[in-house]
Coordinates of C-alpha atoms and ligand atoms in Angstrom, one line a residue:
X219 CA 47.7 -7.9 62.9
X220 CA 45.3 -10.2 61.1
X221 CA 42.6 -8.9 59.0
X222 CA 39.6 -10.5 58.5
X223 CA 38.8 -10.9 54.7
X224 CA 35.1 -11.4 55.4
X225 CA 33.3 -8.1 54.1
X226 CA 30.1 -7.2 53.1
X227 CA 29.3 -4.5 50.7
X228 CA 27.0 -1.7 52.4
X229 CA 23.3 -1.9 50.8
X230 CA 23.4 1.8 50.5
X231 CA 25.7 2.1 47.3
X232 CA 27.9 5.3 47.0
X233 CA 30.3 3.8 44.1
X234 CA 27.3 3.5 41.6
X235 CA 27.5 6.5 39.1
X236 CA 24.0 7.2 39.3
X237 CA 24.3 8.1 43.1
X238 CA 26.8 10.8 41.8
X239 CA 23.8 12.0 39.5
X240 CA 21.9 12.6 42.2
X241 CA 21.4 16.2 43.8
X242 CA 23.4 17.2 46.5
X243 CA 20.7 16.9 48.7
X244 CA 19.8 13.3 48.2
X245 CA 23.5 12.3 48.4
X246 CA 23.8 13.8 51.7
X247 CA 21.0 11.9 52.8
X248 CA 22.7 8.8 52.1
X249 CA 25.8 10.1 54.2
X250 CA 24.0 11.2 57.2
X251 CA 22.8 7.8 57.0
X252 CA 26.3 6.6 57.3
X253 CA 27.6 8.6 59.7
X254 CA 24.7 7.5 62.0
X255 CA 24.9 4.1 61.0
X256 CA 28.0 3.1 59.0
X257 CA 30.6 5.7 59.4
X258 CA 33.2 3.6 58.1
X259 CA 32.4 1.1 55.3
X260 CA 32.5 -1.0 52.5
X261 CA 31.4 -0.5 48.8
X262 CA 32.0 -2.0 45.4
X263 CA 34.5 -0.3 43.2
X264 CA 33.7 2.9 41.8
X265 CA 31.3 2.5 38.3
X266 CA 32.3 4.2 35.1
X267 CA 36.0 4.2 35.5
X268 CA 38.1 3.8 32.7
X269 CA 39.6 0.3 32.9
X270 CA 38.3 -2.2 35.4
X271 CA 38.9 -1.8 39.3
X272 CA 41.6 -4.2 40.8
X273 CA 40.4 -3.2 43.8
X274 CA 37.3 -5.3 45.7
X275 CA 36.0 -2.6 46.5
X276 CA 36.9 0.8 48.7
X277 CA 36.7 1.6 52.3
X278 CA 34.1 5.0 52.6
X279 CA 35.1 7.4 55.2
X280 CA 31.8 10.1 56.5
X281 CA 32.4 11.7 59.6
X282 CA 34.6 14.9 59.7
X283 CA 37.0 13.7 63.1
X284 CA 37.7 10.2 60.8
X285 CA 38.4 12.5 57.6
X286 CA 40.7 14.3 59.7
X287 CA 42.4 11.1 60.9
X288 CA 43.1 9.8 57.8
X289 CA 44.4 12.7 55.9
X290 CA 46.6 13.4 58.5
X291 CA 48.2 9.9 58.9
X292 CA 49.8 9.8 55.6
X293 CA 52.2 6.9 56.5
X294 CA 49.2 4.3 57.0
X295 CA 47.1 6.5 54.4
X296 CA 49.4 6.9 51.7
X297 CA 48.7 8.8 48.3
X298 CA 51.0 7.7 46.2
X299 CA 49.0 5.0 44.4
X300 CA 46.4 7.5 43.5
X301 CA 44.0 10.2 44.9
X302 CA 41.2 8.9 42.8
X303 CA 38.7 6.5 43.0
X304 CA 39.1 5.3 39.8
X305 CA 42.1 2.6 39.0
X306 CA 44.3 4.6 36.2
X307 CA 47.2 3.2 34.6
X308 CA 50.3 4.0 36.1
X309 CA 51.4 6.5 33.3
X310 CA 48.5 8.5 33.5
X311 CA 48.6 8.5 37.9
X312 CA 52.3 10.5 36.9
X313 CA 51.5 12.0 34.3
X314 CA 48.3 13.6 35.9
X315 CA 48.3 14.3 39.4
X316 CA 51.9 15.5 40.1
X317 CA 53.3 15.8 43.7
X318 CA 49.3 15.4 44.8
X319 CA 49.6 11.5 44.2
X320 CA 53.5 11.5 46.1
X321 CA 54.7 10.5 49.0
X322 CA 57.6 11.9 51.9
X323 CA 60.1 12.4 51.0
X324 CA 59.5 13.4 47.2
X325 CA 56.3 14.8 48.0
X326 CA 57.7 17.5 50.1
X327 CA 60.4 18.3 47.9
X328 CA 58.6 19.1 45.2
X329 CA 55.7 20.4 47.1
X330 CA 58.7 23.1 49.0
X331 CA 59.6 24.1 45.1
X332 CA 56.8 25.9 44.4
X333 CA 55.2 26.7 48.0
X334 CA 57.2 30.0 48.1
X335 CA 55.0 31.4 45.1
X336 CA 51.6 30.0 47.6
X337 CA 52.3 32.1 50.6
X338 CA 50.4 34.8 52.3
X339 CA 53.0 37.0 51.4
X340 CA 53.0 36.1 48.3
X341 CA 49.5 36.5 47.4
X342 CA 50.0 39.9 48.9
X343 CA 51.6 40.8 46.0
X344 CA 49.5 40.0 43.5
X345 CA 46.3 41.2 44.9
X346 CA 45.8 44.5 43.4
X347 CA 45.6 42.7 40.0
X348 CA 43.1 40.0 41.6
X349 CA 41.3 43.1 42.9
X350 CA 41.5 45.0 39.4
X351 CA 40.2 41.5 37.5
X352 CA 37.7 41.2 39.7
X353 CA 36.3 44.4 39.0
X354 CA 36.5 44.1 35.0
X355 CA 34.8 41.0 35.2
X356 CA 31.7 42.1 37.1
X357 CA 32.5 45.4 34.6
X358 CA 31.2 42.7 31.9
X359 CA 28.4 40.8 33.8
X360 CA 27.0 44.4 34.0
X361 CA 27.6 44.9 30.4
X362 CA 26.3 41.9 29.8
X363 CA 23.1 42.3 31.6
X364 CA 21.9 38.7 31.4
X365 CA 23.6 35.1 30.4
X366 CA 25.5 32.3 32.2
X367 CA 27.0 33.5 35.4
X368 CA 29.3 30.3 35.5
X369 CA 30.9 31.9 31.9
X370 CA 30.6 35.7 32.9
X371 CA 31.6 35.6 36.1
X372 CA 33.2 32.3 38.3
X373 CA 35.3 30.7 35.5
X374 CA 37.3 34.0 35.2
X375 CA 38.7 35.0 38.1
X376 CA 40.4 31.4 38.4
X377 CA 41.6 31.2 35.4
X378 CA 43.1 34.8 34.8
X379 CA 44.8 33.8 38.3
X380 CA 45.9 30.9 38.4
X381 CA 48.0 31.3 34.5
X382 CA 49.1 35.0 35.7
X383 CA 50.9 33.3 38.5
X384 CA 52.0 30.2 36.3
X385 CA 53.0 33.3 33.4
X386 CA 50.9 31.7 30.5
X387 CA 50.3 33.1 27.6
X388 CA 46.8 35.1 28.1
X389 CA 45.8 33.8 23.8
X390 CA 45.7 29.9 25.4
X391 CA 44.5 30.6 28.9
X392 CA 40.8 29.6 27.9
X393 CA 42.0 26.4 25.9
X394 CA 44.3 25.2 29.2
X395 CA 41.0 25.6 31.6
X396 CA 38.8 23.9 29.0
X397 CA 40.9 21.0 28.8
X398 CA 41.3 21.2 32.7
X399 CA 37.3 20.8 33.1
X400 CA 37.2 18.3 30.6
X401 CA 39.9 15.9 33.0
X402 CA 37.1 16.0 35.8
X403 CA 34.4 15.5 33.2
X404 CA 34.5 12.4 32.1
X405 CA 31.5 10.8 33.9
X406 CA 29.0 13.6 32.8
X407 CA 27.1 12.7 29.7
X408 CA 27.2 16.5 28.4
X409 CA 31.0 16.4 28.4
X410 CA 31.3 13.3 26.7
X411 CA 29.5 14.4 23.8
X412 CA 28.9 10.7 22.6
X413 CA 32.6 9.9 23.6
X414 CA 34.3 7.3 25.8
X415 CA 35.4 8.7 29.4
X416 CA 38.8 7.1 29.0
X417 CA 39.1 9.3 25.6
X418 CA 38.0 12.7 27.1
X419 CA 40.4 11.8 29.5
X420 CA 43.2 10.9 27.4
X421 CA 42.6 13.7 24.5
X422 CA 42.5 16.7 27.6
X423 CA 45.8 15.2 29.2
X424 CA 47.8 15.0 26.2
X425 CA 46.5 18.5 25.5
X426 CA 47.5 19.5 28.5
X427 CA 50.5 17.9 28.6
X428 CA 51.7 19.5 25.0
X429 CA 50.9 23.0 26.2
X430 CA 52.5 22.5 29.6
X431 CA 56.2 21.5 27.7
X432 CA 55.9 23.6 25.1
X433 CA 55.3 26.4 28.1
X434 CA 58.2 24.7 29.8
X435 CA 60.5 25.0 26.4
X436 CA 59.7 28.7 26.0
X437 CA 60.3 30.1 29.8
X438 CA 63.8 28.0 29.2
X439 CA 64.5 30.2 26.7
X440 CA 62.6 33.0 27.5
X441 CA 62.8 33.6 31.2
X442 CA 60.5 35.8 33.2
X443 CA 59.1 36.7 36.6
X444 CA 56.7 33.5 37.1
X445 CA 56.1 30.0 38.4
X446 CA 57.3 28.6 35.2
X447 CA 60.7 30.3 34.6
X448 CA 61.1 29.2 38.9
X449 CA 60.2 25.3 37.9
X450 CA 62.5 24.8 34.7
X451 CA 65.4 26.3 36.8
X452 CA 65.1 24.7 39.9
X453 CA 66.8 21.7 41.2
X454 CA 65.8 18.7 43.8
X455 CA 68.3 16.9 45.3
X456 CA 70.8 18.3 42.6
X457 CA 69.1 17.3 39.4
X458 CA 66.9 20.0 37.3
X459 CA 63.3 18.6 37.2
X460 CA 62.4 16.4 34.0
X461 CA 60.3 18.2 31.3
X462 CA 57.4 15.5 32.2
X463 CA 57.7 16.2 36.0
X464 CA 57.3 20.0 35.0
X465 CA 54.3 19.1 32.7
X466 CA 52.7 17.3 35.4
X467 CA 52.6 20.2 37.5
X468 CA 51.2 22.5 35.4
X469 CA 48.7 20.0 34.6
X470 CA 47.9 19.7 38.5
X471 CA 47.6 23.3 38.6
X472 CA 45.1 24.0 36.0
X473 CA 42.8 21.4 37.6
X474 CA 42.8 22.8 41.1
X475 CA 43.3 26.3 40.8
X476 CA 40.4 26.4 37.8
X477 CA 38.0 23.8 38.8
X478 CA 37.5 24.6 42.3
X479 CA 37.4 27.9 42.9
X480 CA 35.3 28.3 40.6
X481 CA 32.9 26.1 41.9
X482 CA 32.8 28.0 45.2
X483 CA 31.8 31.1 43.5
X484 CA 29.2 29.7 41.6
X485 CA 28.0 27.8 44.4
X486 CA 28.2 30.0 47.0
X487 CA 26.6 33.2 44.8
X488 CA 23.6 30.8 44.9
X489 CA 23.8 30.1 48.8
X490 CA 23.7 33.8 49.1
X491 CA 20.3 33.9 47.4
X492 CA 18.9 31.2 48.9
X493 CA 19.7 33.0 52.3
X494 CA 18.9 36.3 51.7
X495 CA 19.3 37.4 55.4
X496 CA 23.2 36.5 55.5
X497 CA 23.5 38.4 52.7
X498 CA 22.1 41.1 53.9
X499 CA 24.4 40.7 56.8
X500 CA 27.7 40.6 54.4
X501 CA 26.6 43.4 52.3
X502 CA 26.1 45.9 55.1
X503 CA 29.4 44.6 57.0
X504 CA 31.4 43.4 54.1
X505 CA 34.9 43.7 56.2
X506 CA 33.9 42.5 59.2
X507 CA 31.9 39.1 57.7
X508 CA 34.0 38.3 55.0
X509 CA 36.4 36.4 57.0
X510 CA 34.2 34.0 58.4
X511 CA 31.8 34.3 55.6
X512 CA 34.9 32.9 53.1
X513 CA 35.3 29.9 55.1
X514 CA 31.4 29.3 55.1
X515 CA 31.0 29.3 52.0
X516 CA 34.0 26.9 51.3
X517 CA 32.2 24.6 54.2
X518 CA 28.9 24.9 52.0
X519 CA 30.2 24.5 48.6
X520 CA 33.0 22.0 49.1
X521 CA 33.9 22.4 45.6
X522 CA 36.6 19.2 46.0
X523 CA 33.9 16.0 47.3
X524 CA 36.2 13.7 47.7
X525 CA 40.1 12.3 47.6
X526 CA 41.3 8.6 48.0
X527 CA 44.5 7.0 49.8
X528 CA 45.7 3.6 49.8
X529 CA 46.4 1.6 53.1
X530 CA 49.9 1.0 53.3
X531 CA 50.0 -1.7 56.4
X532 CA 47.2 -4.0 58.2
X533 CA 45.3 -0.8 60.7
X534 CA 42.0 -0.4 61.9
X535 CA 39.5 2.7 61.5
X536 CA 36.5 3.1 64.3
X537 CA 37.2 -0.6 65.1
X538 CA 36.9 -1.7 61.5
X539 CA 39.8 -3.7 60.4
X540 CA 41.4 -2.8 57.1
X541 CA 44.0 -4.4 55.1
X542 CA 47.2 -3.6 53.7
X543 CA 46.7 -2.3 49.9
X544 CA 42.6 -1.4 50.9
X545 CA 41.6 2.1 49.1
X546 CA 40.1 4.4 52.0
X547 CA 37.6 7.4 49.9
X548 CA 37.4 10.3 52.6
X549 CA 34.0 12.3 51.9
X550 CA 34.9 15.7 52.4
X551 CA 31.2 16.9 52.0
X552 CA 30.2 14.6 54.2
X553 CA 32.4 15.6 56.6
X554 CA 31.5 19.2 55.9
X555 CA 27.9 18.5 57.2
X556 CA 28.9 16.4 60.2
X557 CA 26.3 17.6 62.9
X558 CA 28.7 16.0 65.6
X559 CA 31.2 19.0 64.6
X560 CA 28.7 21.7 63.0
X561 CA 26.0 23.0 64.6
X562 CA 22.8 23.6 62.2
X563 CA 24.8 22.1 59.7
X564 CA 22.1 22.4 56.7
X565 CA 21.9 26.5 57.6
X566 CA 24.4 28.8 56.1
X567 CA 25.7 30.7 58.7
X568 CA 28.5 33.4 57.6
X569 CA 29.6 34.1 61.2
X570 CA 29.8 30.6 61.7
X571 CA 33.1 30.3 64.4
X572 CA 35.2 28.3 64.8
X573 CA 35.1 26.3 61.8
X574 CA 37.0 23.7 60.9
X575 CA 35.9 22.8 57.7
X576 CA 37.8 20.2 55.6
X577 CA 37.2 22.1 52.1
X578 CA 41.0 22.2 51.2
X579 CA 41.5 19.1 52.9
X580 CA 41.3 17.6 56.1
X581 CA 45.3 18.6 57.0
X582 CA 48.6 16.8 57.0
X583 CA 50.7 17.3 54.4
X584 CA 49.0 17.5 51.2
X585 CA 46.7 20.2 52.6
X586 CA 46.0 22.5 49.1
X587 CA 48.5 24.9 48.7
X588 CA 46.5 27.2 47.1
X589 CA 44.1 28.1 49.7
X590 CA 45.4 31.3 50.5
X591 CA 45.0 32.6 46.9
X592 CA 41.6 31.0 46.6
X593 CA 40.5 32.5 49.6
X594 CA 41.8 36.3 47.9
X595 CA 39.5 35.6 45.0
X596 CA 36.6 34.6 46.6
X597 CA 36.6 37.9 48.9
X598 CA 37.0 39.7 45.7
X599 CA 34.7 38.7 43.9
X600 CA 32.0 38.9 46.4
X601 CA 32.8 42.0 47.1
X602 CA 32.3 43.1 44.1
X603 CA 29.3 41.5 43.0
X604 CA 27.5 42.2 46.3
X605 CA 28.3 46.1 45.9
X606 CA 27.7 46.6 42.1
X607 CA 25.8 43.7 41.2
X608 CA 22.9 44.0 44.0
X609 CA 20.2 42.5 41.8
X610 CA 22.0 39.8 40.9
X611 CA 19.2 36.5 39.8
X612 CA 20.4 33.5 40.0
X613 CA 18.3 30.9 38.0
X614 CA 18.9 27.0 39.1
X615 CA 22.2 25.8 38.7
X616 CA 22.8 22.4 35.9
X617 CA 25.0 20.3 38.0
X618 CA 28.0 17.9 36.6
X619 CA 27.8 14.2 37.3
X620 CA 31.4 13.0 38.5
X621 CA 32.6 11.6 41.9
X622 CA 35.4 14.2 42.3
X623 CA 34.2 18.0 41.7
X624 CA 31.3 19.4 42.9
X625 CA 30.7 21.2 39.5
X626 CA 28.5 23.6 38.2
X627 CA 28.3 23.9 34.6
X628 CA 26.0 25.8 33.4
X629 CA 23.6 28.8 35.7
X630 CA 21.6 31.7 34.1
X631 CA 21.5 35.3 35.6
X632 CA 20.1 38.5 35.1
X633 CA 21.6 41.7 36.8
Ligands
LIG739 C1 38.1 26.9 46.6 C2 39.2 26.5 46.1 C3 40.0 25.2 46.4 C4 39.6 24.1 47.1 C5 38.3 23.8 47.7 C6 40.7 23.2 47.0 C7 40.8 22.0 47.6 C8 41.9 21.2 47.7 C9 41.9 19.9 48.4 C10 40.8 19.2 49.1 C11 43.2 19.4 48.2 C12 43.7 18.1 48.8 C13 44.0 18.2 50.2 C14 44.5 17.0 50.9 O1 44.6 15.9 50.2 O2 44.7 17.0 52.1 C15 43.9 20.4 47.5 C16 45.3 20.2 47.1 C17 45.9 21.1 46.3 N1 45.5 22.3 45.9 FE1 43.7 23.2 46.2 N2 41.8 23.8 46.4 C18 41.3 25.1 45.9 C19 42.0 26.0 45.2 C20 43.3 25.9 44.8 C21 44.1 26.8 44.0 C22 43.5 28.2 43.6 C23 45.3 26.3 43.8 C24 46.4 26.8 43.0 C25 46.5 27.9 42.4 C26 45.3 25.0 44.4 C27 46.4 24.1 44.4 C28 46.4 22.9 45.1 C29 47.6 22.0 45.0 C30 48.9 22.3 44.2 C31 47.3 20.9 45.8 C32 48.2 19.7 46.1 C33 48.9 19.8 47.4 C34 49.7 18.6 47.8 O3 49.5 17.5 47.3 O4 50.7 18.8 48.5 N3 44.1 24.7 45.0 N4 43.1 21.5 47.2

């Protein structure tokens, strides 16, 4: 098939870093607009990156069923030339982003490695001590009285999870998720702290990197009952994993086990608020809305905005043609507020059924892994807060400015 090569960038501009500045609200103007008008099209390279775009630009993907389409065709969408929208140099993409920016067949066997410790089952086991975290932590809010609910409350739960399962060292645990937070920073002005993106970027992944193989090193040596001590003694295809490939992992899992779930928590304590009558409707029927109510709240925060794949042969999307080597950018919240798929989409609705939100992804193959634990947590910790915490006031929440997580950083609270 030939392409044409005659493109014009949409006027409504979704790769300029002030759009990501914007509030949620505003942004999702813009992509109603283009799933009415525009569902697939064409933008300048993302600004702000950290070395200039080779790309011409990117291919932006709104509606939910053309999310869906992509993520699930991964041999015309491919990931492994990056996930981001931002062009990185090659030793960063491997260094970073793990079996998230692979393909079949390497993709699966490193994914198959650590899946076992990601099951249902699995999770089973640990959720007395999810449960029993949960409980200390909204312990301290109550202690606490007032402060930042985003530093009492959503970044612990993630964090204490996410490293127990890994089996790292509880006196670095806070270091590891700083440095995580700092990797989707980079674009926020706070974070930066009068630095360059690319050397936030750079300082957190070599940090990251150190603590991950000097974590590897020590389970070697000192093995133990955890997702480490499983990853420096398993094999793929016959060969032991390579310290790097190990380091990569871990540095994969402290950016989506800390950085996402904790965003859902924050946001979706404040959806709760602004909706008092659904959470009246949790709090008196905790087990029989939670279900439902988990997936809602993943639908309303969508924590994870956005992922990118790369077009691996000439193809077409919605009848526009795309080229071999085109980036495709699929908006995950856009797709999360398609009204062709949700009904009332701008209403929380915690008995919301079906839905097929596309929070961890819109399927195929790199749908997250974790989504079984992250669901665990958020149950938990609502449950908790909604039982012991009923006067819970949530001030307004100081959003992060980035393309990729929808972050919260800072959000006072009183109990
Ligand atoms: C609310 C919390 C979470 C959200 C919204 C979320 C979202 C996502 C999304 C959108 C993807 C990409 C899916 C795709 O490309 O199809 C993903 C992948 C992934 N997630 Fe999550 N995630 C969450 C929590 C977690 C947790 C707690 C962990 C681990 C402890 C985790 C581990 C992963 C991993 C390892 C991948 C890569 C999977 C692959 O490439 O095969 N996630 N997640």
């Amino acid at each position: 098939m030939t392409v044409a090569t005659d493109r014009a960038f949409h006027p409504l501009r979704v790769t300029d870093l002030d759009f990501w500045g914007r509030t949620f609200d505003e942004r999702e103007e813009v992509f109603r607009t283009l799933r009415d008008e525009a569902p697939v099209s064409w933008h300048p390279p993302m600004e702000g990156g950290i070395m200039p775009s080779e790309q011409e630009g990117v291919w932006v993907v709104t509606r939910h069923e053309d999310v869906r389409a992509v993520s699930r065709d991964p041999e015309t969408f491919c990931s492994g030339q990056g996930v981001q929208w931002e062009d990185v140099p090659d030793d960063l993409l491997s260094a970073s982003h793990s079996f998230l920016a692979e393909d079949a067949p390497r993709h699966g066997a490193l994914r198959a490695l650590v899946s076992a410790a990601f099951t249902r089952k699995q999770v089973q086991l640990i959720e007395q001590q999810i449960k029993a975290q949960a409980q200390r932590i909204v312990d301290d809010l109550l202690d606490a009285g007032e402060g930042d609910f985003v530093e009492l409350v959503s970044k612990r739960l993630p964090m204490w999870t996410v490293y127990e399962m890994m089996g790292l060292d509880p006196a670095v645990r806070d270091e590891a998720a700083h440095l995580a937070d700092q990797m989707v920073g980079f674009n926020d002005l706070d974070v930066l702290d009068g630095r360059e993106p690319g050397e936030v970027l750079n300082e957190a992944l070599v940090g990251l990197l150190m603590m991950g193989l000097e974590f590897a090193d020590h389970r070697r040596n000192h093995p133990a009952e955890d997702l480490m001590t499983n990853l420096v003694q398993a094999e793929v295809d016959g060969q032991r994993l390579t310290d790097d490939e190990i380091a990569a992992f871990f540095v994969l899992i402290s950016v989506a086990g800390n950085d996402t779930t904790r965003n859902t928590i924050s946001l979706g304590a404040r959806a709760l608020q602004d909706f008092p009558e659904q959470r009246a409707l949790l709090r008196d029927d905790f087990d029989g809305v939670i279900g439902t109510a988990t997936d809602e709240l993943l639908r309303w925060a969508s924590p994870v905005m956005t992922f990118r794949r790369t077009v691996t042969r000439d193809t077409e999307l919605r009848g526009v043609p795309i080229a071999e080597g085109d980036w495709v950018a699929m908006m995950y919240t856009s797709a999360n507020r398609d009204e062709r798929v949700f009904d009332r989409p701008y209403e929380l609705d915690l008995l919301r059924k079906p839905n097929p939100h596309v929070g961890f992804g819109g399927g195929g193959p790199h749908f997250c892994l974790g989504n079984f634990v992250a669901k665990f947590q958020i149950r938990e910790i609502f449950s908790q807060l909604l039982t012991r915490a009923p006067n819970l006031d949530l001030g307004e929440p100081e959003h992060l400015v980035g393309n990729f997580v929808r972050g919260v950083k800072r959000m006072p609270c009183t109990v």
